[in-house]
PDB file of C-alpha atoms and ligand atoms in Angstrom:
ATOM      1  CA  MET A   1      24.432  18.432  -2.854  1.00  0.00           C
ATOM      2  CA  LYS A   2      25.152  14.733  -2.583  1.00  0.00           C
ATOM      3  CA  VAL A   3      21.957  12.833  -3.407  1.00  0.00           C
ATOM      4  CA  PHE A   4      21.873   9.064  -2.932  1.00  0.00           C
ATOM      5  CA  LEU A   5      19.451   7.186  -5.193  1.00  0.00           C
ATOM      6  CA  ASN A   6      19.429   3.495  -4.235  1.00  0.00           C
ATOM      7  CA  LYS A   7      17.685   2.223  -7.405  1.00  0.00           C
ATOM      8  CA  ARG A   8      17.236   3.647 -10.874  1.00  0.00           C
ATOM      9  CA  ILE A   9      13.786   5.174 -11.385  1.00  0.00           C
ATOM     10  CA  PRO A  10      11.914   5.915 -14.651  1.00  0.00           C
ATOM     11  CA  GLU A  11      13.504   8.481 -17.000  1.00  0.00           C
ATOM     12  CA  GLU A  12      11.029  11.257 -16.030  1.00  0.00           C
ATOM     13  CA  GLY A  13      12.748  11.357 -12.629  1.00  0.00           C
ATOM     14  CA  MET A  14      16.297  10.650 -13.798  1.00  0.00           C
ATOM     15  CA  GLN A  15      16.200  13.653 -16.129  1.00  0.00           C
ATOM     16  CA  LEU A  16      15.161  16.001 -13.316  1.00  0.00           C
ATOM     17  CA  LEU A  17      17.964  14.689 -11.117  1.00  0.00           C
ATOM     18  CA  ASN A  18      20.431  15.701 -13.818  1.00  0.00           C
ATOM     19  CA  HIS A  19      20.726  19.090 -12.131  1.00  0.00           C
ATOM     20  CA  LYS A  20      23.713  21.375 -11.707  1.00  0.00           C
ATOM     21  CA  ASP A  21      23.442  21.341  -7.904  1.00  0.00           C
ATOM     22  CA  ILE A  22      23.025  17.576  -7.593  1.00  0.00           C
ATOM     23  CA  GLU A  23      25.892  15.134  -7.309  1.00  0.00           C
ATOM     24  CA  LEU A  24      24.019  11.900  -7.877  1.00  0.00           C
ATOM     25  CA  ILE A  25      25.251   8.769  -6.101  1.00  0.00           C
ATOM     26  CA  LEU A  26      23.708   5.788  -7.900  1.00  0.00           C
ATOM     27  CA  PRO A  27      25.315   2.416  -7.102  1.00  0.00           C
ATOM     28  CA  LYS A  28      25.878   0.116 -10.080  1.00  0.00           C
ATOM     29  CA  LYS A  29      24.394  -2.793  -8.129  1.00  0.00           C
ATOM     30  CA  GLU A  30      20.546  -2.885  -7.782  1.00  0.00           C
ATOM     31  CA  LEU A  31      20.341  -4.983  -4.621  1.00  0.00           C
ATOM     32  CA  LEU A  32      22.312  -3.520  -1.738  1.00  0.00           C
ATOM     33  CA  SER A  33      22.766  -5.197   1.630  1.00  0.00           C
ATOM     34  CA  HIS A  34      21.651  -3.078   4.598  1.00  0.00           C
ATOM     35  CA  THR A  35      25.306  -2.311   5.408  1.00  0.00           C
ATOM     36  CA  GLU A  36      26.041  -1.202   1.850  1.00  0.00           C
ATOM     37  CA  TRP A  37      22.883   0.914   1.756  1.00  0.00           C
ATOM     38  CA  LEU A  38      23.794   2.543   5.071  1.00  0.00           C
ATOM     39  CA  SER A  39      27.334   3.346   3.967  1.00  0.00           C
ATOM     40  CA  TYR A  40      25.920   5.216   0.925  1.00  0.00           C
ATOM     41  CA  CYS A  41      23.492   7.085   3.239  1.00  0.00           C
ATOM     42  CA  LYS A  42      26.380   8.105   5.480  1.00  0.00           C
ATOM     43  CA  LYS A  43      28.142   9.710   2.511  1.00  0.00           C
ATOM     44  CA  SER A  44      25.037  11.660   1.416  1.00  0.00           C
ATOM     45  CA  GLU A  45      23.064  14.749   2.378  1.00  0.00           C
ATOM     46  CA  VAL A  46      19.809  13.887   0.642  1.00  0.00           C
ATOM     47  CA  ILE A  47      18.263  10.495  -0.209  1.00  0.00           C
ATOM     48  CA  LEU A  48      15.764   9.454  -2.846  1.00  0.00           C
ATOM     49  CA  ASN A  49      14.771   6.080  -1.458  1.00  0.00           C
ATOM     50  CA  VAL A  50      13.062   3.192  -3.182  1.00  0.00           C
ATOM     51  CA  GLY A  51      11.957   0.456  -0.772  1.00  0.00           C
ATOM     52  CA  LYS A  52      11.323  -0.231   2.843  1.00  0.00           C
ATOM     53  CA  GLU A  53      14.584   0.386   4.695  1.00  0.00           C
ATOM     54  CA  ASN A  54      13.805   1.741   8.166  1.00  0.00           C
ATOM     55  CA  PHE A  55      14.443   5.404   8.850  1.00  0.00           C
ATOM     56  CA  ASN A  56      14.338   5.231  12.651  1.00  0.00           C
ATOM     57  CA  ARG A  57      16.196   6.969  15.455  1.00  0.00           C
ATOM     58  CA  LYS A  58      19.191   4.644  15.040  1.00  0.00           C
ATOM     59  CA  PHE A  59      19.372   5.579  11.367  1.00  0.00           C
ATOM     60  CA  PHE A  60      19.282   9.318  12.096  1.00  0.00           C
ATOM     61  CA  ASP A  61      21.978   8.868  14.778  1.00  0.00           C
ATOM     62  CA  GLU A  62      24.175   7.025  12.289  1.00  0.00           C
ATOM     63  CA  CYS A  63      23.567   9.476   9.428  1.00  0.00           C
ATOM     64  CA  PRO A  64      23.584  12.943  11.030  1.00  0.00           C
ATOM     65  CA  ASN A  65      24.305  14.651   7.680  1.00  0.00           C
ATOM     66  CA  ILE A  66      20.987  13.700   6.115  1.00  0.00           C
ATOM     67  CA  GLN A  67      18.822  16.762   5.545  1.00  0.00           C
ATOM     68  CA  ALA A  68      15.999  15.409   3.389  1.00  0.00           C
ATOM     69  CA  ILE A  69      14.546  12.076   2.286  1.00  0.00           C
ATOM     70  CA  ALA A  70      12.251  11.806  -0.730  1.00  0.00           C
ATOM     71  CA  LEU A  71      10.383   8.504  -0.556  1.00  0.00           C
ATOM     72  CA  TYR A  72       9.461   6.693  -3.748  1.00  0.00           C
ATOM     73  CA  SER A  73       6.162   5.632  -2.137  1.00  0.00           C
ATOM     74  CA  VAL A  74       3.009   7.143  -0.747  1.00  0.00           C
ATOM     75  CA  GLY A  75       3.347   5.120   2.473  1.00  0.00           C
ATOM     76  CA  TYR A  76       5.782   6.374   5.090  1.00  0.00           C
ATOM     77  CA  ASP A  77       5.229   3.799   7.812  1.00  0.00           C
ATOM     78  CA  HIS A  78       8.958   2.915   7.630  1.00  0.00           C
ATOM     79  CA  VAL A  79       9.958   6.436   8.697  1.00  0.00           C
ATOM     80  CA  ASP A  80       9.936   7.730  12.267  1.00  0.00           C
ATOM     81  CA  ILE A  81       8.333  11.053  11.312  1.00  0.00           C
ATOM     82  CA  ALA A  82       8.509  12.484  14.844  1.00  0.00           C
ATOM     83  CA  GLU A  83      12.230  11.779  14.991  1.00  0.00           C
ATOM     84  CA  ALA A  84      12.834  13.230  11.523  1.00  0.00           C
ATOM     85  CA  THR A  85      10.852  16.343  12.443  1.00  0.00           C
ATOM     86  CA  LYS A  86      12.758  16.780  15.693  1.00  0.00           C
ATOM     87  CA  ARG A  87      15.983  16.757  13.658  1.00  0.00           C
ATOM     88  CA  LYS A  88      14.480  18.992  10.948  1.00  0.00           C
ATOM     89  CA  VAL A  89      14.904  16.334   8.262  1.00  0.00           C
ATOM     90  CA  ALA A  90      12.357  16.928   5.490  1.00  0.00           C
ATOM     91  CA  ILE A  91      10.417  13.832   4.389  1.00  0.00           C
ATOM     92  CA  SER A  92       8.343  13.729   1.203  1.00  0.00           C
ATOM     93  CA  ASN A  93       6.179  10.999  -0.337  1.00  0.00           C
ATOM     94  CA  THR A  94       4.348  10.417  -3.647  1.00  0.00           C
ATOM     95  CA  PRO A  95       0.598  10.900  -3.117  1.00  0.00           C
ATOM     96  CA  ASP A  96      -2.099  11.122  -5.840  1.00  0.00           C
ATOM     97  CA  VAL A  97      -0.017   9.831  -8.749  1.00  0.00           C
ATOM     98  CA  LEU A  98      -0.599   6.210  -7.713  1.00  0.00           C
ATOM     99  CA  SER A  99      -4.172   6.456  -6.422  1.00  0.00           C
ATOM    100  CA  GLN A 100      -5.816   5.157  -9.598  1.00  0.00           C
ATOM    101  CA  ALA A 101      -3.362   2.312 -10.035  1.00  0.00           C
ATOM    102  CA  THR A 102      -3.693   1.168  -6.414  1.00  0.00           C
ATOM    103  CA  ALA A 103      -7.483   1.426  -6.419  1.00  0.00           C
ATOM    104  CA  ASP A 104      -7.516  -0.556  -9.690  1.00  0.00           C
ATOM    105  CA  THR A 105      -5.537  -3.269  -7.893  1.00  0.00           C
ATOM    106  CA  ALA A 106      -8.020  -3.350  -4.992  1.00  0.00           C
ATOM    107  CA  PHE A 107     -10.900  -3.525  -7.482  1.00  0.00           C
ATOM    108  CA  LEU A 108      -9.155  -6.344  -9.343  1.00  0.00           C
ATOM    109  CA  LEU A 109      -8.512  -8.316  -6.133  1.00  0.00           C
ATOM    110  CA  MET A 110     -12.134  -7.889  -5.068  1.00  0.00           C
ATOM    111  CA  GLN A 111     -13.325  -9.415  -8.327  1.00  0.00           C
ATOM    112  CA  MET A 112     -10.622 -12.097  -8.396  1.00  0.00           C
ATOM    113  CA  THR A 113     -11.674 -13.183  -4.910  1.00  0.00           C
ATOM    114  CA  ALA A 114     -15.406 -13.073  -5.623  1.00  0.00           C
ATOM    115  CA  ARG A 115     -14.827 -15.454  -8.562  1.00  0.00           C
ATOM    116  CA  LYS A 116     -11.866 -17.468  -7.142  1.00  0.00           C
ATOM    117  CA  ALA A 117      -9.808 -16.349 -10.129  1.00  0.00           C
ATOM    118  CA  SER A 118      -6.318 -17.565  -9.104  1.00  0.00           C
ATOM    119  CA  PHE A 119      -7.670 -20.963  -8.121  1.00  0.00           C
ATOM    120  CA  ASN A 120      -9.581 -21.371 -11.373  1.00  0.00           C
ATOM    121  CA  LEU A 121      -6.655 -20.138 -13.452  1.00  0.00           C
ATOM    122  CA  GLU A 122      -4.407 -22.683 -11.742  1.00  0.00           C
ATOM    123  CA  LYS A 123      -6.855 -25.429 -12.694  1.00  0.00           C
ATOM    124  CA  VAL A 124      -6.503 -24.533 -16.354  1.00  0.00           C
ATOM    125  CA  LYS A 125      -2.725 -24.260 -16.143  1.00  0.00           C
ATOM    126  CA  LYS A 126      -2.248 -27.508 -14.198  1.00  0.00           C
ATOM    127  CA  GLY A 127      -4.600 -29.477 -16.441  1.00  0.00           C
ATOM    128  CA  THR A 128      -7.033 -30.197 -13.583  1.00  0.00           C
ATOM    129  CA  TRP A 129      -9.931 -28.594 -15.478  1.00  0.00           C
ATOM    130  CA  THR A 130     -11.559 -31.904 -16.234  1.00  0.00           C
ATOM    131  CA  THR A 131     -15.278 -31.221 -16.708  1.00  0.00           C
ATOM    132  CA  ALA A 132     -16.192 -28.899 -19.570  1.00  0.00           C
ATOM    133  CA  PHE A 133     -19.078 -27.289 -17.702  1.00  0.00           C
ATOM    134  CA  SER A 134     -20.461 -28.086 -14.313  1.00  0.00           C
ATOM    135  CA  PRO A 135     -23.573 -26.521 -12.772  1.00  0.00           C
ATOM    136  CA  LEU A 136     -22.203 -26.868  -9.251  1.00  0.00           C
ATOM    137  CA  ASP A 137     -18.457 -26.259  -9.557  1.00  0.00           C
ATOM    138  CA  ASN A 138     -16.422 -23.069  -9.422  1.00  0.00           C
ATOM    139  CA  LEU A 139     -19.222 -20.968  -7.999  1.00  0.00           C
ATOM    140  CA  GLY A 140     -18.327 -17.473  -6.905  1.00  0.00           C
ATOM    141  CA  GLN A 141     -20.291 -14.442  -5.811  1.00  0.00           C
ATOM    142  CA  GLU A 142     -21.831 -11.485  -7.619  1.00  0.00           C
ATOM    143  CA  LEU A 143     -20.873  -8.058  -6.394  1.00  0.00           C
ATOM    144  CA  THR A 144     -23.752  -5.937  -7.671  1.00  0.00           C
ATOM    145  CA  GLY A 145     -25.558  -4.243  -4.811  1.00  0.00           C
ATOM    146  CA  LYS A 146     -23.178  -5.580  -2.149  1.00  0.00           C
ATOM    147  CA  THR A 147     -21.961  -3.140   0.499  1.00  0.00           C
ATOM    148  CA  LEU A 148     -18.388  -1.894   0.252  1.00  0.00           C
ATOM    149  CA  GLY A 149     -16.732  -1.008   3.559  1.00  0.00           C
ATOM    150  CA  VAL A 150     -13.724   1.242   3.077  1.00  0.00           C
ATOM    151  CA  PHE A 151     -11.235   1.318   5.925  1.00  0.00           C
ATOM    152  CA  GLY A 152      -9.423   4.619   5.332  1.00  0.00           C
ATOM    153  CA  LEU A 153     -11.309   6.885   2.955  1.00  0.00           C
ATOM    154  CA  GLY A 154      -8.352   8.903   1.677  1.00  0.00           C
ATOM    155  CA  ARG A 155      -7.350   9.355  -1.942  1.00  0.00           C
ATOM    156  CA  ILE A 156      -7.035   5.648  -2.778  1.00  0.00           C
ATOM    157  CA  GLY A 157     -10.082   4.613  -0.740  1.00  0.00           C
ATOM    158  CA  TYR A 158     -12.112   7.274  -2.536  1.00  0.00           C
ATOM    159  CA  GLU A 159     -11.064   5.951  -5.978  1.00  0.00           C
ATOM    160  CA  MET A 160     -11.946   2.394  -4.930  1.00  0.00           C
ATOM    161  CA  ALA A 161     -15.328   3.546  -3.587  1.00  0.00           C
ATOM    162  CA  LYS A 162     -16.076   5.362  -6.859  1.00  0.00           C
ATOM    163  CA  LYS A 163     -15.273   2.305  -8.952  1.00  0.00           C
ATOM    164  CA  CYS A 164     -17.457   0.063  -6.781  1.00  0.00           C
ATOM    165  CA  LYS A 165     -20.355   2.506  -6.748  1.00  0.00           C
ATOM    166  CA  TYR A 166     -20.429   3.073 -10.494  1.00  0.00           C
ATOM    167  CA  ALA A 167     -19.456  -0.417 -11.678  1.00  0.00           C
ATOM    168  CA  PHE A 168     -21.492  -2.520  -9.240  1.00  0.00           C
ATOM    169  CA  ASP A 169     -23.930  -0.069  -7.691  1.00  0.00           C
ATOM    170  CA  MET A 170     -22.443  -0.864  -4.299  1.00  0.00           C
ATOM    171  CA  PRO A 171     -23.562   1.192  -1.286  1.00  0.00           C
ATOM    172  CA  ILE A 172     -20.499   2.655   0.462  1.00  0.00           C
ATOM    173  CA  ILE A 173     -19.839   2.688   4.187  1.00  0.00           C
ATOM    174  CA  TYR A 174     -16.490   3.780   5.599  1.00  0.00           C
ATOM    175  CA  HIS A 175     -14.469   4.152   8.740  1.00  0.00           C
ATOM    176  CA  ASN A 176     -11.793   6.791   8.990  1.00  0.00           C
ATOM    177  CA  ARG A 177      -9.840   8.834  11.520  1.00  0.00           C
ATOM    178  CA  ARG A 178     -11.900  11.825  10.342  1.00  0.00           C
ATOM    179  CA  ARG A 179     -15.250  12.076   8.612  1.00  0.00           C
ATOM    180  CA  ASN A 180     -15.196  13.308   5.027  1.00  0.00           C
ATOM    181  CA  GLU A 181     -18.511  15.034   4.413  1.00  0.00           C
ATOM    182  CA  LYS A 182     -17.639  16.021   0.841  1.00  0.00           C
ATOM    183  CA  ILE A 183     -17.153  12.389  -0.183  1.00  0.00           C
ATOM    184  CA  GLU A 184     -20.194  11.327   1.849  1.00  0.00           C
ATOM    185  CA  GLN A 185     -22.297  13.649  -0.290  1.00  0.00           C
ATOM    186  CA  GLU A 186     -20.662  12.805  -3.583  1.00  0.00           C
ATOM    187  CA  LEU A 187     -20.865   9.019  -3.178  1.00  0.00           C
ATOM    188  CA  ASN A 188     -23.755   8.857  -0.751  1.00  0.00           C
ATOM    189  CA  ALA A 189     -21.284   7.223   1.610  1.00  0.00           C
ATOM    190  CA  THR A 190     -22.020   6.620   5.287  1.00  0.00           C
ATOM    191  CA  TYR A 191     -19.511   6.978   8.102  1.00  0.00           C
ATOM    192  CA  VAL A 192     -19.756   4.069  10.559  1.00  0.00           C
ATOM    193  CA  PRO A 193     -17.869   2.993  13.704  1.00  0.00           C
ATOM    194  CA  PHE A 194     -15.259   0.291  13.138  1.00  0.00           C
ATOM    195  CA  ASP A 195     -17.466  -2.495  14.544  1.00  0.00           C
ATOM    196  CA  ALA A 196     -20.324  -1.540  12.223  1.00  0.00           C
ATOM    197  CA  LEU A 197     -17.924  -1.609   9.283  1.00  0.00           C
ATOM    198  CA  LEU A 198     -17.033  -5.171  10.236  1.00  0.00           C
ATOM    199  CA  THR A 199     -20.588  -6.381  10.737  1.00  0.00           C
ATOM    200  CA  SER A 200     -22.263  -4.615   7.783  1.00  0.00           C
ATOM    201  CA  ALA A 201     -19.826  -4.761   4.867  1.00  0.00           C
ATOM    202  CA  ASP A 202     -19.811  -7.483   2.214  1.00  0.00           C
ATOM    203  CA  VAL A 203     -16.379  -6.377   1.056  1.00  0.00           C
ATOM    204  CA  ILE A 204     -13.886  -4.588   3.300  1.00  0.00           C
ATOM    205  CA  SER A 205     -11.077  -2.828   1.487  1.00  0.00           C
ATOM    206  CA  ILE A 206      -8.156  -1.496   3.558  1.00  0.00           C
ATOM    207  CA  HIS A 207      -6.686   1.833   2.415  1.00  0.00           C
ATOM    208  CA  ALA A 208      -5.554   3.555   5.615  1.00  0.00           C
ATOM    209  CA  ASN A 209      -2.050   4.759   6.461  1.00  0.00           C
ATOM    210  CA  TYR A 210      -0.433   2.093   8.574  1.00  0.00           C
ATOM    211  CA  THR A 211       1.005   2.805  12.010  1.00  0.00           C
ATOM    212  CA  ALA A 212       2.096   0.363  14.718  1.00  0.00           C
ATOM    213  CA  LYS A 213      -1.169   1.108  16.587  1.00  0.00           C
ATOM    214  CA  GLU A 214      -3.140  -0.672  13.845  1.00  0.00           C
ATOM    215  CA  ASN A 215      -0.920  -3.747  13.819  1.00  0.00           C
ATOM    216  CA  HIS A 216      -3.165  -6.843  13.439  1.00  0.00           C
ATOM    217  CA  LEU A 217      -6.329  -4.763  13.678  1.00  0.00           C
ATOM    218  CA  PHE A 218      -7.887  -7.342  11.387  1.00  0.00           C
ATOM    219  CA  ASN A 219      -7.575 -10.350  13.664  1.00  0.00           C
ATOM    220  CA  GLN A 220      -9.659 -13.267  14.904  1.00  0.00           C
ATOM    221  CA  GLU A 221     -11.970 -10.983  16.882  1.00  0.00           C
ATOM    222  CA  ALA A 222     -12.585  -8.776  13.847  1.00  0.00           C
ATOM    223  CA  PHE A 223     -13.086 -11.729  11.485  1.00  0.00           C
ATOM    224  CA  LYS A 224     -15.696 -13.211  13.837  1.00  0.00           C
ATOM    225  CA  LYS A 225     -17.718 -10.009  13.547  1.00  0.00           C
ATOM    226  CA  MET A 226     -17.571 -10.008   9.739  1.00  0.00           C
ATOM    227  CA  LYS A 227     -20.145 -11.749   7.569  1.00  0.00           C
ATOM    228  CA  SER A 228     -19.234 -15.315   6.650  1.00  0.00           C
ATOM    229  CA  THR A 229     -19.782 -14.292   3.012  1.00  0.00           C
ATOM    230  CA  ALA A 230     -17.458 -11.278   3.287  1.00  0.00           C
ATOM    231  CA  ILE A 231     -14.320 -10.580   1.293  1.00  0.00           C
ATOM    232  CA  LEU A 232     -11.278  -8.806   2.745  1.00  0.00           C
ATOM    233  CA  VAL A 233      -9.080  -6.788   0.369  1.00  0.00           C
ATOM    234  CA  ASN A 234      -5.750  -5.302   1.466  1.00  0.00           C
ATOM    235  CA  THR A 235      -3.638  -3.089  -0.787  1.00  0.00           C
ATOM    236  CA  ALA A 236      -2.302  -0.928   2.070  1.00  0.00           C
ATOM    237  CA  ARG A 237       0.157  -2.685   4.379  1.00  0.00           C
ATOM    238  CA  GLY A 238       0.477  -6.308   5.447  1.00  0.00           C
ATOM    239  CA  GLY A 239       0.734  -5.343   9.124  1.00  0.00           C
ATOM    240  CA  PHE A 240      -2.988  -4.547   9.271  1.00  0.00           C
ATOM    241  CA  VAL A 241      -3.874  -8.232   8.990  1.00  0.00           C
ATOM    242  CA  ASN A 242      -3.018 -11.102  11.322  1.00  0.00           C
ATOM    243  CA  GLU A 243      -2.332 -13.715   8.647  1.00  0.00           C
ATOM    244  CA  GLN A 244      -2.532 -16.679  11.021  1.00  0.00           C
ATOM    245  CA  ASP A 245      -6.010 -15.538  12.133  1.00  0.00           C
ATOM    246  CA  LEU A 246      -6.979 -14.866   8.516  1.00  0.00           C
ATOM    247  CA  TYR A 247      -5.982 -18.399   7.586  1.00  0.00           C
ATOM    248  CA  GLU A 248      -8.081 -19.812  10.446  1.00  0.00           C
ATOM    249  CA  ALA A 249     -11.050 -17.632   9.471  1.00  0.00           C
ATOM    250  CA  LEU A 250     -10.860 -18.846   5.873  1.00  0.00           C
ATOM    251  CA  VAL A 251     -10.528 -22.543   6.652  1.00  0.00           C
ATOM    252  CA  THR A 252     -13.379 -22.404   9.173  1.00  0.00           C
ATOM    253  CA  LYS A 253     -15.476 -20.465   6.625  1.00  0.00           C
ATOM    254  CA  THR A 254     -15.817 -17.507   8.992  1.00  0.00           C
ATOM    255  CA  LEU A 255     -14.920 -15.428   5.915  1.00  0.00           C
ATOM    256  CA  PHE A 256     -15.497 -16.054   2.220  1.00  0.00           C
ATOM    257  CA  GLY A 257     -12.141 -14.914   0.888  1.00  0.00           C
ATOM    258  CA  ALA A 258      -9.271 -12.463   0.795  1.00  0.00           C
ATOM    259  CA  GLY A 259      -7.430 -10.517  -1.886  1.00  0.00           C
ATOM    260  CA  LEU A 260      -4.004  -9.319  -0.775  1.00  0.00           C
ATOM    261  CA  ASP A 261      -1.482  -7.149  -2.576  1.00  0.00           C
ATOM    262  CA  VAL A 262       0.557  -6.774   0.614  1.00  0.00           C
ATOM    263  CA  THR A 263       1.608  -9.317   3.220  1.00  0.00           C
ATOM    264  CA  GLU A 264       3.340  -9.212   6.586  1.00  0.00           C
ATOM    265  CA  ILE A 265       6.563 -10.553   5.104  1.00  0.00           C
ATOM    266  CA  GLU A 266       7.390  -9.545   1.538  1.00  0.00           C
ATOM    267  CA  PRO A 267       8.127 -11.474  -0.592  1.00  0.00           C
ATOM    268  CA  LEU A 268       5.583 -13.873   0.923  1.00  0.00           C
ATOM    269  CA  PRO A 269       7.359 -17.104   1.942  1.00  0.00           C
ATOM    270  CA  ILE A 270       6.400 -19.898  -0.434  1.00  0.00           C
ATOM    271  CA  ASP A 271       5.324 -22.070   2.522  1.00  0.00           C
ATOM    272  CA  SER A 272       2.679 -19.561   3.658  1.00  0.00           C
ATOM    273  CA  PRO A 273      -0.488 -21.602   4.299  1.00  0.00           C
ATOM    274  CA  LEU A 274      -2.512 -18.826   2.662  1.00  0.00           C
ATOM    275  CA  LEU A 275      -1.137 -19.947  -0.697  1.00  0.00           C
ATOM    276  CA  ARG A 276      -2.928 -23.271  -0.329  1.00  0.00           C
ATOM    277  CA  LEU A 277      -6.404 -21.742  -0.079  1.00  0.00           C
ATOM    278  CA  ASP A 278      -8.862 -21.521  -2.993  1.00  0.00           C
ATOM    279  CA  HIS A 279     -10.387 -18.255  -1.814  1.00  0.00           C
ATOM    280  CA  VAL A 280      -7.185 -16.278  -1.506  1.00  0.00           C
ATOM    281  CA  ASN A 281      -5.662 -14.204  -4.289  1.00  0.00           C
ATOM    282  CA  ILE A 282      -2.234 -12.788  -3.590  1.00  0.00           C
ATOM    283  CA  LEU A 283      -0.330 -10.322  -5.764  1.00  0.00           C
ATOM    284  CA  PRO A 284       3.313  -9.291  -5.216  1.00  0.00           C
ATOM    285  CA  HIS A 285       2.798  -5.677  -4.001  1.00  0.00           C
ATOM    286  CA  ILE A 286       1.967  -4.328  -7.456  1.00  0.00           C
ATOM    287  CA  GLY A 287      -0.505  -1.615  -6.365  1.00  0.00           C
ATOM    288  CA  SER A 288       1.410   1.214  -8.036  1.00  0.00           C
ATOM    289  CA  ALA A 289       2.999  -0.921 -10.748  1.00  0.00           C
ATOM    290  CA  THR A 290       1.645   0.771 -13.854  1.00  0.00           C
ATOM    291  CA  ILE A 291       3.754   2.692 -16.343  1.00  0.00           C
ATOM    292  CA  GLN A 292       1.718   5.842 -15.651  1.00  0.00           C
ATOM    293  CA  ALA A 293       1.923   5.649 -11.847  1.00  0.00           C
ATOM    294  CA  ARG A 294       5.633   4.816 -11.787  1.00  0.00           C
ATOM    295  CA  LYS A 295       6.419   7.716 -14.143  1.00  0.00           C
ATOM    296  CA  GLY A 296       4.371  10.006 -11.894  1.00  0.00           C
ATOM    297  CA  MET A 297       6.149   8.740  -8.768  1.00  0.00           C
ATOM    298  CA  ALA A 298       9.557   9.261 -10.391  1.00  0.00           C
ATOM    299  CA  ARG A 299       8.698  12.795 -11.442  1.00  0.00           C
ATOM    300  CA  LEU A 300       7.241  13.727  -8.063  1.00  0.00           C
ATOM    301  CA  ALA A 301      10.060  12.213  -5.991  1.00  0.00           C
ATOM    302  CA  ALA A 302      12.642  13.997  -8.160  1.00  0.00           C
ATOM    303  CA  GLU A 303      10.695  17.280  -7.980  1.00  0.00           C
ATOM    304  CA  ASN A 304      10.851  17.031  -4.204  1.00  0.00           C
ATOM    305  CA  ILE A 305      14.627  16.559  -4.355  1.00  0.00           C
ATOM    306  CA  VAL A 306      15.113  19.446  -6.789  1.00  0.00           C
ATOM    307  CA  ALA A 307      12.950  21.756  -4.675  1.00  0.00           C
ATOM    308  CA  PHE A 308      14.965  20.895  -1.568  1.00  0.00           C
ATOM    309  CA  VAL A 309      18.306  21.334  -3.308  1.00  0.00           C
ATOM    310  CA  GLU A 310      17.179  24.725  -4.633  1.00  0.00           C
ATOM    311  CA  GLY A 311      16.188  25.807  -1.126  1.00  0.00           C
ATOM    312  CA  ASN A 312      12.421  25.560  -1.628  1.00  0.00           C
ATOM    313  CA  PRO A 313       9.851  23.570   0.388  1.00  0.00           C
ATOM    314  CA  MET A 314       9.321  20.062  -0.951  1.00  0.00           C
ATOM    315  CA  PRO A 315       5.957  20.031  -2.807  1.00  0.00           C
ATOM    316  CA  THR A 316       4.642  16.883  -1.104  1.00  0.00           C
ATOM    317  CA  ILE A 317       6.330  17.140   2.258  1.00  0.00           C
ATOM    318  CA  VAL A 318       4.986  14.885   5.006  1.00  0.00           C
ATOM    319  CA  ASN A 319       6.336  16.937   7.946  1.00  0.00           C
ATOM    320  CA  PRO A 320       5.818  20.607   6.947  1.00  0.00           C
ATOM    321  CA  THR A 321       6.236  21.743  10.562  1.00  0.00           C
ATOM    322  CA  ILE A 322      10.026  21.580  10.094  1.00  0.00           C
ATOM    323  CA  TYR A 323       9.636  24.844   8.178  1.00  0.00           C
ATOM    324  CA  SER A 324       7.704  26.629  10.947  1.00  0.00           C
TER     325      SER A 324
HETATM  326  C1  DGY B 401       3.446   2.890  -1.605  1.00  0.00           C
HETATM  327  O1  DGY B 401       3.591   3.786  -2.423  1.00  0.00           O
HETATM  328  O2  DGY B 401       3.301   3.099  -0.390  1.00  0.00           O
HETATM  329  C2  DGY B 401       3.509   1.502  -2.130  1.00  0.00           C
HETATM  330  O3  DGY B 401       2.908   0.601  -1.281  1.00  0.00           O
HETATM  331  C3  DGY B 401       4.953   1.107  -2.369  1.00  0.00           C
HETATM  332  O4  DGY B 401       5.595   1.002  -1.150  1.00  0.00           O
END
């Protein structure tokens, strides 16, 4: 089968793709224009896709030969799953293998924001650290005993909650599409309505799957309900947060700070006003960027391809109903 891989992945995955039934199409060039990418898709039957190209109805109309897409990501917000399912195109993602790495990133951003780490680091680098020690400067917040509000208590949210509970003795509240009684018991976590999450949490960490319905859920109205000492952490998708409203909330001190690994536009434009704020820490979408997680993602994405090519169900299929 013709399998299009748009970017080289770690060796663990490349080795699996070296399979007698796979004719691998791997362009020499790393950065393809949309037109180039699409022309490779048109020539293929299966895709292992790295990145955020949109798999929408237009795509499926233009590439009717595609039978399966293995995503090199846990998120699948860039795929029209209903459309893929209607056309019996199998979609797989890479859950679990990146949960630790992504939760570590959320945990890091929470601490960076509590202590204004980027801002203070910049001071040292720019030579504007002028007073050796000042009792009143550079003051951040302690996290011990503060309440963590998890928005989306799935695999990554659970890992973040565990870290916060055991490192900082933080009580856990969460809001989710469904209650998770097992985790409630294990972490003594409390399910709360969305508004209560906003009003009660000292740190809100976003871990839900993103859909268009949640676009700008964290907006001016939400920020007004949050504590003025609260920290917002987002390692899920930039679309959850209205960045203009976040900026306003931070400059008017409606919120203490924000730690973002994802932004509405990626890469974040250099003129984003958020970059000028002391209480904002922004990372370049590195949630899963550890050697371990990327090896795991490569292996899992390739295993999904191999399973499909061999006529078996993909192990981490997102739309299993295509098989029913
Ligand atoms: C994921 O796996 O969803 C990461 O955010 C990379 O897109």
